[in-house]
mmCIF file of C-alpha atoms in Angstrom:
data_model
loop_
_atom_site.group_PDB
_atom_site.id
_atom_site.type_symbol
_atom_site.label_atom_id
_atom_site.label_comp_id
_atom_site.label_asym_id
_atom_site.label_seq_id
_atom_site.Cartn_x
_atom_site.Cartn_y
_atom_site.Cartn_z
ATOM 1 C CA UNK A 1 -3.452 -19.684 4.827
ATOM 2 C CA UNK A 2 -7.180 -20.684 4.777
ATOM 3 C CA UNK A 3 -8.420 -24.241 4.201
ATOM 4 C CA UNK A 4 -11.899 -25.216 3.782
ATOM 5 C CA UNK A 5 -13.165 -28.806 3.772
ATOM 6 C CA UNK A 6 -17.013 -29.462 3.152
ATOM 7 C CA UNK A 7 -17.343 -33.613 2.311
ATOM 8 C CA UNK A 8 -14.755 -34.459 -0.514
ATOM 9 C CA UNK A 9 -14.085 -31.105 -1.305
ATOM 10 C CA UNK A 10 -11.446 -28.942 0.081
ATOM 11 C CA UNK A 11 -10.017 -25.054 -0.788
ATOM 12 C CA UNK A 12 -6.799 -23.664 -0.098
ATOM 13 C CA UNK A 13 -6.331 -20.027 -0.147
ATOM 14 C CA UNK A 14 -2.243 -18.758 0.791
ATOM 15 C CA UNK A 15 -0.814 -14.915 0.469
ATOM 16 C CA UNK A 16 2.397 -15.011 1.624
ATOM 17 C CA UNK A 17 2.359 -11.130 2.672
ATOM 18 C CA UNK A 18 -0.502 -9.224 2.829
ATOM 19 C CA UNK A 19 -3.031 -10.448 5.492
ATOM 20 C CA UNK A 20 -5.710 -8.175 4.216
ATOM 21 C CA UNK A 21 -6.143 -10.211 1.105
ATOM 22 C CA UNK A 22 -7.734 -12.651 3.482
ATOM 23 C CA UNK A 23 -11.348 -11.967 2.620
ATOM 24 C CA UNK A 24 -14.127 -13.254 1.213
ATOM 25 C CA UNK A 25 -14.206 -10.798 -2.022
ATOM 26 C CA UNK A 26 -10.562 -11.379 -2.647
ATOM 27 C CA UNK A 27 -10.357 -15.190 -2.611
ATOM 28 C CA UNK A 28 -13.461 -15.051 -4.448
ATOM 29 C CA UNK A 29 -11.553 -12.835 -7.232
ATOM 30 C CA UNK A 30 -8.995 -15.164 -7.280
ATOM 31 C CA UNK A 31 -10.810 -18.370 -7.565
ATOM 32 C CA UNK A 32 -12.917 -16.776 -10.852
ATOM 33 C CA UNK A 33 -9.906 -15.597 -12.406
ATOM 34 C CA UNK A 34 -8.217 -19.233 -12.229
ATOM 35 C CA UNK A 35 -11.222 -20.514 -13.743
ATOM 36 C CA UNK A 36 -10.909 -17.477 -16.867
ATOM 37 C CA UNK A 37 -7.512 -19.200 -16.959
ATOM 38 C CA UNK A 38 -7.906 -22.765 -17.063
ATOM 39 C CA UNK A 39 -8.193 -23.911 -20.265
ATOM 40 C CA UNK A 40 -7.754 -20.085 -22.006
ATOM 41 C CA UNK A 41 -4.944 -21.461 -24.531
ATOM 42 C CA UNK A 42 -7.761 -23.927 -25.971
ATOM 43 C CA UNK A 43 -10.051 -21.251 -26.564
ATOM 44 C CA UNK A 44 -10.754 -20.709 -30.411
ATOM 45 C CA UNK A 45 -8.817 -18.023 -31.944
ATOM 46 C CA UNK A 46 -6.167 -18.108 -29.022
ATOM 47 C CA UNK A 47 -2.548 -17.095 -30.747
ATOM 48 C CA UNK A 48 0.340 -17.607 -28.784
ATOM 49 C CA UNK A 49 1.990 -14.383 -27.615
ATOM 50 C CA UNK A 50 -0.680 -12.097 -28.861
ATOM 51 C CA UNK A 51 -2.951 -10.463 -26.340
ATOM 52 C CA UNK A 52 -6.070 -12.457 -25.967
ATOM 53 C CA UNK A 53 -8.182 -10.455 -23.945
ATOM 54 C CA UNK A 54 -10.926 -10.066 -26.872
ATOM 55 C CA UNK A 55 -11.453 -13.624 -25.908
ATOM 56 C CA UNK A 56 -12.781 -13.931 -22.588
ATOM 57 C CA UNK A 57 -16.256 -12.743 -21.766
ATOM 58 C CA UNK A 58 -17.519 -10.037 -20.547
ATOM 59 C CA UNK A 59 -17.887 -11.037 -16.976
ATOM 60 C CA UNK A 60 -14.160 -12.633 -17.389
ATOM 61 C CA UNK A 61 -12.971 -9.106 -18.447
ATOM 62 C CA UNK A 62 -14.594 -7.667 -15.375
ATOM 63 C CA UNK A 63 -13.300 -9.938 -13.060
ATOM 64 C CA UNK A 64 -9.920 -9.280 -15.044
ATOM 65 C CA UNK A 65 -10.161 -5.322 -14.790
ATOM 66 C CA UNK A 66 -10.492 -5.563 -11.062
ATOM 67 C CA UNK A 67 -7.757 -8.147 -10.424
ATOM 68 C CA UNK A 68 -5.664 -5.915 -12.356
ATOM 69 C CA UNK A 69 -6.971 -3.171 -9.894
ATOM 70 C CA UNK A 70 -6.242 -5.582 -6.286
ATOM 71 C CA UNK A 71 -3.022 -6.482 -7.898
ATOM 72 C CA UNK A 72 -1.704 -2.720 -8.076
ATOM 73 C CA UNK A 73 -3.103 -2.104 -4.246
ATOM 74 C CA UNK A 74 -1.291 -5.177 -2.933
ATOM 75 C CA UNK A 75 2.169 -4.150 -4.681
ATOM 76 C CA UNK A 76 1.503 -0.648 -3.409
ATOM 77 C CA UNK A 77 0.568 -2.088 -0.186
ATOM 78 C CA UNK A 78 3.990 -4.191 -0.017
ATOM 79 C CA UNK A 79 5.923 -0.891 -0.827
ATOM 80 C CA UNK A 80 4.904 -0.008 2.744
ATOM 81 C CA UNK A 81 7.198 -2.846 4.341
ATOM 82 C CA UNK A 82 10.024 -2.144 1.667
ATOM 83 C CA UNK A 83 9.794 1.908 3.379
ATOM 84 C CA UNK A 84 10.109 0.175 6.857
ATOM 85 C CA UNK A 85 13.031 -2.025 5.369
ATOM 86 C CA UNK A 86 14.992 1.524 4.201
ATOM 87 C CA UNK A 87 14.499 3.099 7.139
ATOM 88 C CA UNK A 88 16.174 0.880 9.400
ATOM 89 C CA UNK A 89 19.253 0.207 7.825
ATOM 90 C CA UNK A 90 21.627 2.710 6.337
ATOM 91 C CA UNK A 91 23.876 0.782 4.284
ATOM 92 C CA UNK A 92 27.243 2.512 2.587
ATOM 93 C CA UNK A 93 27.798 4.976 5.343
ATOM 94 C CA UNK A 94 30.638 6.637 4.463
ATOM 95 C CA UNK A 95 29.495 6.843 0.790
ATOM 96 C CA UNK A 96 26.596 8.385 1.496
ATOM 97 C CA UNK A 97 28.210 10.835 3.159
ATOM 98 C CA UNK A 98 30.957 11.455 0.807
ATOM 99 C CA UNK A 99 27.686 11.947 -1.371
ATOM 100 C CA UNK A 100 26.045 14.258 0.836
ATOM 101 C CA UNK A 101 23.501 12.284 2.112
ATOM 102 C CA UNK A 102 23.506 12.063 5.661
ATOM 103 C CA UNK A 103 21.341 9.593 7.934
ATOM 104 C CA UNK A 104 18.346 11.801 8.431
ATOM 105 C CA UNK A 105 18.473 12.694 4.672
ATOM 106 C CA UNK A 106 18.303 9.136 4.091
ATOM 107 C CA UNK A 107 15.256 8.535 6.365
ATOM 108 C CA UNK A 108 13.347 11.857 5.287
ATOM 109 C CA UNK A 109 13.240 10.692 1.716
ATOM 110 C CA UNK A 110 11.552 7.341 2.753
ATOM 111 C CA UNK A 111 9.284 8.819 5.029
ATOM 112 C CA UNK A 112 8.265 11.107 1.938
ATOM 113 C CA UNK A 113 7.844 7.908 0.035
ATOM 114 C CA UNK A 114 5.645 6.903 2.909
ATOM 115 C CA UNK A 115 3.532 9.796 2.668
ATOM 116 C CA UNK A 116 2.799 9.238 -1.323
ATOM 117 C CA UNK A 117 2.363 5.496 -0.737
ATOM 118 C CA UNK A 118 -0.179 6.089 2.016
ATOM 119 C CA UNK A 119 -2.004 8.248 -0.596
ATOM 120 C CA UNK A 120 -1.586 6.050 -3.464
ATOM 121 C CA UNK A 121 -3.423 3.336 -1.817
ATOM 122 C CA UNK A 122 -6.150 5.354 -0.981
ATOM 123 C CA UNK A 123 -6.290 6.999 -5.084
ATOM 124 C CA UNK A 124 -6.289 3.078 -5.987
ATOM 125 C CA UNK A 125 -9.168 2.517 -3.528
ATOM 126 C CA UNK A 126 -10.927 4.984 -5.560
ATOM 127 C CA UNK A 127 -10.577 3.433 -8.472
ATOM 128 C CA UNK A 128 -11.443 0.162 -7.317
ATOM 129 C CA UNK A 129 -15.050 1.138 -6.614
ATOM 130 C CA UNK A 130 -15.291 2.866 -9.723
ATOM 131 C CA UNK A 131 -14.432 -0.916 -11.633
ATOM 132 C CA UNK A 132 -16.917 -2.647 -8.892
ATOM 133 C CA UNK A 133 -19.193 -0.521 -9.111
ATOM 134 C CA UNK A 134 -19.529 0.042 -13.217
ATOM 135 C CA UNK A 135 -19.426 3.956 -12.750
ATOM 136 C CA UNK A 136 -17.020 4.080 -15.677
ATOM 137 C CA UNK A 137 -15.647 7.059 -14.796
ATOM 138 C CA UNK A 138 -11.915 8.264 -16.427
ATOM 139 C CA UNK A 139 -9.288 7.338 -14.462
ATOM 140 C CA UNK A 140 -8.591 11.205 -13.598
ATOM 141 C CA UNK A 141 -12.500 11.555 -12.665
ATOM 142 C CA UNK A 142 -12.251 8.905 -9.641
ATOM 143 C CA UNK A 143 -12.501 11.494 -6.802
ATOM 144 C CA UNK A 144 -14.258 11.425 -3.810
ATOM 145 C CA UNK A 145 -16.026 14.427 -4.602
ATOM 146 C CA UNK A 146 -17.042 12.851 -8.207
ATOM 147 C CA UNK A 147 -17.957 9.359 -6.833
ATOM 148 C CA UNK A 148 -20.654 10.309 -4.015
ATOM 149 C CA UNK A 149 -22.505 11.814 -6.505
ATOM 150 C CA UNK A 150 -22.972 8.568 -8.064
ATOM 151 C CA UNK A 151 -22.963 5.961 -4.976
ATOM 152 C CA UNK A 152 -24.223 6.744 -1.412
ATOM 153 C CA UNK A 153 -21.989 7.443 0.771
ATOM 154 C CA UNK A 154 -23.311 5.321 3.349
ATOM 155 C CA UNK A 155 -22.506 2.690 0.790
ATOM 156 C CA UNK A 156 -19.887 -0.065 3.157
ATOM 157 C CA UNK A 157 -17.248 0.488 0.167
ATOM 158 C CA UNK A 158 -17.065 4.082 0.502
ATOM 159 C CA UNK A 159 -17.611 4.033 4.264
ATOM 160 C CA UNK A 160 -14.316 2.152 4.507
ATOM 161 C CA UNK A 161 -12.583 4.562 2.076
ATOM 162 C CA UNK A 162 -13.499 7.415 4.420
ATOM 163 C CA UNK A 163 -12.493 5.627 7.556
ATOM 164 C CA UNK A 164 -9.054 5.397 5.569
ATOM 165 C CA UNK A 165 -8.780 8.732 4.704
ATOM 166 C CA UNK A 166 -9.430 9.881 8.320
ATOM 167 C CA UNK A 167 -7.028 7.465 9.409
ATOM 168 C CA UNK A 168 -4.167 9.136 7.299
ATOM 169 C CA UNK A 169 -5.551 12.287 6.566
ATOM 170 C CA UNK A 170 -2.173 13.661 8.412
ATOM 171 C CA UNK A 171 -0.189 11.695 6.143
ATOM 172 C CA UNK A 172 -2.104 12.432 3.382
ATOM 173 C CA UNK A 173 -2.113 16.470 3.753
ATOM 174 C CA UNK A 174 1.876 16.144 4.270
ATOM 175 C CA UNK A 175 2.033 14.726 0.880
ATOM 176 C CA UNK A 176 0.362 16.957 -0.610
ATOM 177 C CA UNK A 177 2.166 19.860 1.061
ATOM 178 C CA UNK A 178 5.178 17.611 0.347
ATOM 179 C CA UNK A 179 4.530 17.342 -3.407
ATOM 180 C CA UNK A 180 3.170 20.324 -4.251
ATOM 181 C CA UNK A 181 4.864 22.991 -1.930
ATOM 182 C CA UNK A 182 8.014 21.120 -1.589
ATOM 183 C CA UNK A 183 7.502 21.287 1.889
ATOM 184 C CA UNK A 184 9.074 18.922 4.558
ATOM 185 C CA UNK A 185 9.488 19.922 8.319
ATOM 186 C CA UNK A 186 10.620 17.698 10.917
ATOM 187 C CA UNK A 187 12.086 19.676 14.271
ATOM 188 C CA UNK A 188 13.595 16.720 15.425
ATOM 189 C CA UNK A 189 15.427 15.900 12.652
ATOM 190 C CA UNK A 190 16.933 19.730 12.843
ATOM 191 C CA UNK A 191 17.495 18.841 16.035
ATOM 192 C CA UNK A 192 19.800 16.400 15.536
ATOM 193 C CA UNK A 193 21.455 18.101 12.239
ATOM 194 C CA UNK A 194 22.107 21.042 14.651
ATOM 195 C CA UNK A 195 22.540 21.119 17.730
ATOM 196 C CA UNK A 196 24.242 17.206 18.236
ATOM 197 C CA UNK A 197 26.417 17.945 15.278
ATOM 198 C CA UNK A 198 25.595 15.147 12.146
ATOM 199 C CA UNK A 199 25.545 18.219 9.768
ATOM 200 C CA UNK A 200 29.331 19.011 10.680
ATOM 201 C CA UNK A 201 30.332 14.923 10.458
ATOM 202 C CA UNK A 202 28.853 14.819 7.122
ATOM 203 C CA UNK A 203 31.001 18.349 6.166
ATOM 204 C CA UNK A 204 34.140 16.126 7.444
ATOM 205 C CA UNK A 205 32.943 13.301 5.036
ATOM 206 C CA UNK A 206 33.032 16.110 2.527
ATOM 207 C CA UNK A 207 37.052 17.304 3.493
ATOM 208 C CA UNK A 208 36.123 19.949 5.607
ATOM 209 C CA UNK A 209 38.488 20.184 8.493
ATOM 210 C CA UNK A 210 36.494 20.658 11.742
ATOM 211 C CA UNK A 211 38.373 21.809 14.611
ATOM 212 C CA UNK A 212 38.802 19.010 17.581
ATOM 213 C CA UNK A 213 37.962 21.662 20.586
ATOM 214 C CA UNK A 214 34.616 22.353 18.004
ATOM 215 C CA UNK A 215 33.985 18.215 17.688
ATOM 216 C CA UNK A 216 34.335 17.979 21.524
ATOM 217 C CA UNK A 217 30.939 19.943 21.443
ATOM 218 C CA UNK A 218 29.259 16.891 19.627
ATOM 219 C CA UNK A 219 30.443 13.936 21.122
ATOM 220 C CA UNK A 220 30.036 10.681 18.206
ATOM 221 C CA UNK A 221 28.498 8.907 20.756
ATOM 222 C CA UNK A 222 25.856 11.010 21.499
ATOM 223 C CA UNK A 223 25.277 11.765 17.731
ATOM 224 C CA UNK A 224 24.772 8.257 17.395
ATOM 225 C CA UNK A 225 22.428 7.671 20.044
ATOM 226 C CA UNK A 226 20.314 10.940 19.244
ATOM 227 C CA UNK A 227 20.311 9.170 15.216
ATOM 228 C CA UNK A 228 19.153 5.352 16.558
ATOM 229 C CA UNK A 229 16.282 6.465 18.842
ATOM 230 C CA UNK A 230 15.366 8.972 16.066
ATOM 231 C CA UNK A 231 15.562 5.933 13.145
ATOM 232 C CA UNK A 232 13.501 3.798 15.956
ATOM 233 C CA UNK A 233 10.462 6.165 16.126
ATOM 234 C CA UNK A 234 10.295 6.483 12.767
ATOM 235 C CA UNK A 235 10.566 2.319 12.738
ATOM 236 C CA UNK A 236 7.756 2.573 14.869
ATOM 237 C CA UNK A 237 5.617 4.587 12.704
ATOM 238 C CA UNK A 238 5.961 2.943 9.801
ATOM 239 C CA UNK A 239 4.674 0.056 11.718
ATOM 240 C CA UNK A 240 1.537 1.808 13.039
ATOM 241 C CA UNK A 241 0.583 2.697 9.364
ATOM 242 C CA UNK A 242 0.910 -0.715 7.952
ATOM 243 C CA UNK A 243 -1.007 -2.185 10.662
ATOM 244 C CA UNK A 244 -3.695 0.557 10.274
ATOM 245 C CA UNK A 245 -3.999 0.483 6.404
ATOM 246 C CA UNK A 246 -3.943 -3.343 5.881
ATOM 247 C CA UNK A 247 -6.959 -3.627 8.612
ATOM 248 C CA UNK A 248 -8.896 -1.087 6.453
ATOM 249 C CA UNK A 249 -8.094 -2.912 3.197
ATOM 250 C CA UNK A 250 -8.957 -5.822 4.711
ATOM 251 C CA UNK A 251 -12.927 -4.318 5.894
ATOM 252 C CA UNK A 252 -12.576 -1.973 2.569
ATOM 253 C CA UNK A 253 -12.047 -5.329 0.385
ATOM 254 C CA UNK A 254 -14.310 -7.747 2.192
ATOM 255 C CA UNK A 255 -17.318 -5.218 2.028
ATOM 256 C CA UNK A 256 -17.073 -5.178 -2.487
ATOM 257 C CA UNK A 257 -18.082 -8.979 -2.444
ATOM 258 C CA UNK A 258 -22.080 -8.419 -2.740
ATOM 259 C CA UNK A 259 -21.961 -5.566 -5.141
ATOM 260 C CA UNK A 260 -19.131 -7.703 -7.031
ATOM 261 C CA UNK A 261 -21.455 -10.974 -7.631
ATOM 262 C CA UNK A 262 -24.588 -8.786 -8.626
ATOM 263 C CA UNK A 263 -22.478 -7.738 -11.067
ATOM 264 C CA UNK A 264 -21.776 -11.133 -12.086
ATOM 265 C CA UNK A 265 -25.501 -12.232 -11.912
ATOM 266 C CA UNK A 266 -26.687 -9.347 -14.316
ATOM 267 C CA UNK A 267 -23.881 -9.915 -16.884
ATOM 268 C CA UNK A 268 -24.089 -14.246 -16.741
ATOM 269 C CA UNK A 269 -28.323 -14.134 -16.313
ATOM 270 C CA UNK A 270 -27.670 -16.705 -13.527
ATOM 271 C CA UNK A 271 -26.172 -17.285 -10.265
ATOM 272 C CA UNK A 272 -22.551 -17.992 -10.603
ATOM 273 C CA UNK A 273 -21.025 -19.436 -7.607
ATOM 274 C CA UNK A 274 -17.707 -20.301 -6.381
ATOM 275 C CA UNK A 275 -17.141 -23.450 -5.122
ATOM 276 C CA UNK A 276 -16.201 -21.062 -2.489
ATOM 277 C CA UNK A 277 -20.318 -19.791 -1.718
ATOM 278 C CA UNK A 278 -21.000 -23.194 -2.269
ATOM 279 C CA UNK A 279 -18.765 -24.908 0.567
ATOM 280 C CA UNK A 280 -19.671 -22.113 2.808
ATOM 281 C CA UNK A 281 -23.782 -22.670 2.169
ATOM 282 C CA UNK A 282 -23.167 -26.594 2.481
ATOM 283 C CA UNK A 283 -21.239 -25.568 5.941
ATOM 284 C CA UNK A 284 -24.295 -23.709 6.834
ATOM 285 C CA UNK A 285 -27.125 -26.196 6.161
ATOM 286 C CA UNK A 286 -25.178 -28.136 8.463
#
């Protein structure tokens, strides 16, 4: 949470998950949206259950595309935790198994989920600066390749989208391998389907009688070890990426503010301020 006093005045700003929304840009977005908001039922021609939209102005339905825009990064965003969540349980054991779906099976297809999130946030990114930015480009047109052909790509927006992309550009290639190749390789994971025996315990979930001499080869114990330190590394990644990506979301989203109220001052013909810019700039003369 951020508070702000200045005098009589005070501003509260709370996300209950995503640090990165902490930024100037953001709590600005969500201070000019409440105002859109307050009072919008009163607002002539304003029908109850009907979609309104037509009524708000034009630098209301701005604001309003690119909230709409944040909102689908932060859920995207939060999908990240809910991977980390999957991973490190495996809930219903034995009817996974009965199923076919082992432990590792279980963890690959979240860490495949991982890979498309990671890239998801950085196609949403893309489409973010095309909203800030007024490029109006199709939805299927906001590429990297289309965009710096428009904006500079020493631009602080798209310097932070490239510093994300390096970041996960691993990641990133894996998904795409991953989606379009069905590809998926993970020699630990074979490992530990192999050679310490899971892929024979999940036959026996199956009714496959395995010999006991044959199970003395893959002691349970082991196999269980080998599976927890393997589910703990990929614990561990998970962790790395959210910490990575919500930093650059944080820089990515903070450095849209300036190009965001020019916007505003060309559309309004004046200066709009938050109460925001104006407790800061009363802060300041102090």
């Amino acid at each position: 949470m951020i508070q702000i006093n200045s005098g009589d005045k005070k501003v509260t700003f709370t996300y209950a998950k995503n640090d990165f929304l902490m930024n100037y840009f953001s709590q600005r977005l969500q201070e000019d949206m409440a105002s859109s908001l307050d009072g919008f039922e009163r607002r002539a021609g304003y029908v109850q259950g009907s979609n309104n939209y037509n009524l708000l102005d034009e630098d209301e339905k701005y604001t309003s595309r690119i909230f709409r825009i944040q909102s689908a990064l932060t859920k995207t965003s939060e999908q990240l935790h809910h991977v980390r969540k999957y991973i490190n349980r495996y809930p219903f054991r034995s009817y996974y198994l009965s199923k076919g779906i082992s432990q590792l099976e279980y963890i690959q297809y979240h860490i495949e989920a991982l890979y498309h999130k990671v890239h998801t946030i950085h196609e949403i990114m893309l489409l973010m600066i095309n909203e800030v930015y007024g490029l109006n480009l199709p939805e299927t047109k906001c590429r990297w390749s289309v965009i710096i052909k428009k904006i500079s790509s020493t631009e602080a927006p798209l310097v932070n989208v490239h510093a994300y992309f390096k970041t996960f550009e691993n990641l990133i290639g894996l998904r795409h391998l991953n989606s379009h190749r069905g590809y998926y390789e993970d020699e630990e994971k074979d490992k530990i389907d192999l050679y310490y025996g899971l892929f024979f315990y999940k036959e026996e979930a199956n009714g496959f009688k395995i010999d006991d001499e044959f199970k003395k080869l893959f002691p349970p114990a082991l196999t269980r070890y080998k599976l927890r330190q393997y589910k703990k590394e990929k614990v561990e990644l998970v962790d790395v990426v959210i910490r990575e990506s919500e930093k650059h979301l944080h820089n990515f989203l903070g450095s849209l503010l300036p190009t965001y109220e020019a916007h505003l001052l060309q559309m309004v013909g004046f200066e709009k301020k938050s109460v925001l810019r104006q407790l800061f700039e009363t802060e300041q003369i102090k």
